[in-house]
Coordinates of C-alpha atoms in Angstrom, one line a residue:
M2 CA 62.3 -80.6 189.1
R3 CA 61.0 -82.6 186.2
K4 CA 62.3 -86.1 185.3
Q5 CA 65.3 -86.2 183.1
V6 CA 64.6 -89.5 181.3
A7 CA 61.4 -91.3 180.4
S8 CA 60.5 -94.8 179.3
W9 CA 59.3 -95.2 175.7
A10 CA 55.7 -95.6 177.1
E11 CA 56.0 -92.3 179.0
F12 CA 57.3 -90.5 175.9
E13 CA 54.3 -92.0 173.9
A14 CA 51.8 -90.9 176.6
A15 CA 53.3 -87.4 176.8
E16 CA 53.6 -86.7 173.0
P17 CA 51.8 -89.4 171.1
E18 CA 51.9 -87.9 167.6
F19 CA 55.6 -87.0 167.8
A20 CA 56.6 -90.3 169.4
S21 CA 54.7 -92.1 166.6
R22 CA 56.7 -90.2 163.9
V23 CA 60.0 -90.9 165.7
R24 CA 59.1 -94.6 165.9
K25 CA 58.2 -94.8 162.3
L26 CA 61.5 -93.1 161.2
M27 CA 63.5 -95.3 163.5
S28 CA 61.8 -98.4 162.1
S29 CA 62.0 -97.5 158.5
R30 CA 65.0 -99.7 157.9
K31 CA 66.6 -102.5 159.9
H32 CA 70.1 -101.0 160.6
L33 CA 70.7 -97.9 162.7
T34 CA 73.9 -96.3 164.1
M35 CA 74.5 -95.9 167.8
A36 CA 77.2 -94.1 169.8
T37 CA 78.5 -95.3 173.2
L38 CA 81.4 -94.2 175.3
R39 CA 84.7 -96.2 175.4
R40 CA 86.5 -96.8 178.7
D41 CA 88.6 -93.6 178.0
G42 CA 85.5 -91.5 177.4
S43 CA 86.0 -91.3 173.6
P44 CA 83.0 -92.1 171.4
R45 CA 82.4 -95.5 169.7
I46 CA 80.1 -95.8 166.7
S47 CA 78.4 -99.2 166.2
G48 CA 75.6 -100.6 164.1
T49 CA 72.4 -101.7 166.0
E50 CA 68.8 -102.7 165.5
V51 CA 66.0 -101.4 167.7
E52 CA 62.8 -103.0 169.0
F53 CA 59.7 -101.3 170.2
A54 CA 57.8 -103.7 172.5
D55 CA 55.8 -103.6 175.7
G56 CA 56.2 -99.8 176.1
Q57 CA 60.0 -100.1 175.8
L58 CA 62.7 -99.2 173.3
R59 CA 65.2 -102.0 173.3
I60 CA 68.4 -103.0 171.7
G61 CA 70.3 -106.3 171.7
S62 CA 73.9 -107.3 171.3
M63 CA 76.0 -110.4 170.9
T64 CA 77.7 -111.7 174.0
R65 CA 80.6 -109.6 175.1
A66 CA 80.4 -107.2 172.1
V67 CA 82.3 -104.0 172.8
K68 CA 79.2 -101.9 172.5
A69 CA 77.5 -104.0 175.2
L70 CA 80.5 -103.7 177.5
D71 CA 80.5 -99.9 176.9
L72 CA 76.8 -99.7 177.9
R73 CA 77.4 -101.9 181.0
R74 CA 80.1 -99.4 182.1
D75 CA 78.3 -96.2 181.1
G76 CA 74.7 -96.4 179.9
R77 CA 74.7 -93.1 178.0
V78 CA 73.8 -93.8 174.4
A79 CA 72.7 -92.0 171.2
I80 CA 70.9 -93.8 168.4
H81 CA 70.6 -92.3 164.9
G82 CA 67.9 -93.7 162.6
P83 CA 68.3 -94.6 159.0
T84 CA 68.8 -91.7 156.6
A85 CA 68.1 -90.9 153.0
D86 CA 68.7 -87.8 150.9
P87 CA 65.7 -85.5 150.2
P88 CA 64.1 -86.4 146.9
A89 CA 65.6 -84.5 144.0
G90 CA 63.2 -81.8 142.8
N91 CA 60.9 -82.3 145.8
A92 CA 63.0 -81.7 148.9
A93 CA 59.9 -80.8 151.0
S94 CA 58.6 -84.4 150.7
W95 CA 61.6 -85.7 152.7
K96 CA 60.3 -87.5 155.8
G97 CA 63.5 -86.5 157.7
E98 CA 65.6 -88.5 160.2
A99 CA 65.2 -89.3 163.9
K100 CA 67.7 -89.5 166.7
I101 CA 67.3 -90.6 170.3
A102 CA 69.6 -90.0 173.3
G103 CA 69.1 -91.7 176.5
T104 CA 70.3 -94.2 179.1
A105 CA 70.6 -97.9 178.6
S106 CA 69.9 -100.4 181.3
E107 CA 70.7 -104.1 180.9
V108 CA 67.8 -106.5 181.4
D109 CA 67.6 -110.3 181.2
S110 CA 67.7 -111.5 177.5
G111 CA 66.7 -115.0 178.3
G112 CA 70.0 -116.3 176.9
D113 CA 73.7 -115.4 176.4
A114 CA 73.1 -112.3 174.4
H115 CA 72.7 -108.8 175.9
R116 CA 69.5 -106.8 176.0
F117 CA 69.2 -103.2 177.0
V118 CA 66.1 -101.0 177.6
I119 CA 66.6 -97.4 176.6
D120 CA 65.1 -94.6 178.7
V121 CA 64.7 -91.5 176.5
Q122 CA 66.5 -88.3 177.5
E123 CA 65.8 -86.6 174.1
A124 CA 64.1 -87.5 170.8
V125 CA 64.7 -85.4 167.7
I126 CA 63.4 -85.3 164.2
T127 CA 65.0 -83.1 161.5
H128 CA 63.1 -82.5 158.3
L129 CA 62.5 -79.6 155.8
N130 CA 59.7 -77.1 155.9
E131 CA 56.9 -77.2 153.4
A132 CA 58.8 -74.9 151.0
G133 CA 61.8 -77.2 151.3
N134 CA 64.2 -74.3 152.0
R135 CA 64.6 -74.4 155.8
L136 CA 65.6 -77.1 158.2
V137 CA 63.1 -77.9 160.9
V138 CA 64.3 -79.4 164.2
E139 CA 61.7 -80.9 166.4
S140 CA 62.7 -82.2 169.8
W141 CA 61.2 -83.6 172.9
T142 CA 62.6 -84.0 176.4
P143 CA 60.9 -85.0 179.6
A144 CA 62.0 -81.7 181.2
H145 CA 60.9 -79.3 178.4
G146 CA 58.3 -81.3 176.3
H147 CA 58.0 -80.8 172.5
R148 CA 59.7 -77.9 170.8
T149 CA 60.2 -76.8 167.1
L150 CA 63.0 -74.7 165.7
E151 CA 63.5 -73.6 162.1
R152 CA 66.9 -72.8 160.7
E153 CA 68.2 -71.4 157.4

């Protein structure tokens, strides 16, 4: 059975071009949105920032922030990159948006704040085809590799 999560470095090694595009989209602006699970299992949406360093995808949090407490209890996390509308009159030039789902593990932050390393379970980019009339969903998982699907 293939591995279900991968470090950012393993993702980059397995699919360098796709990982580069995911990273570029996730880094296109400072603020992203992440989902964690509350104690009762319901979702919590929070703002976050990401850092790509030393072959890792990392996020930080202020001391005892609820999102950090969520991740300490249950490391499952989804991060949605910044979004923008497709350009009017040229939808095909839209760069798309990126999403990552994975597992967060807390590591030493060197201070009072929290730091988590995210292992990737799935990375996704959605964009439009060259004609600008169909949605293209590209995804990567450690178990299935890179896949592309077009939708109406």
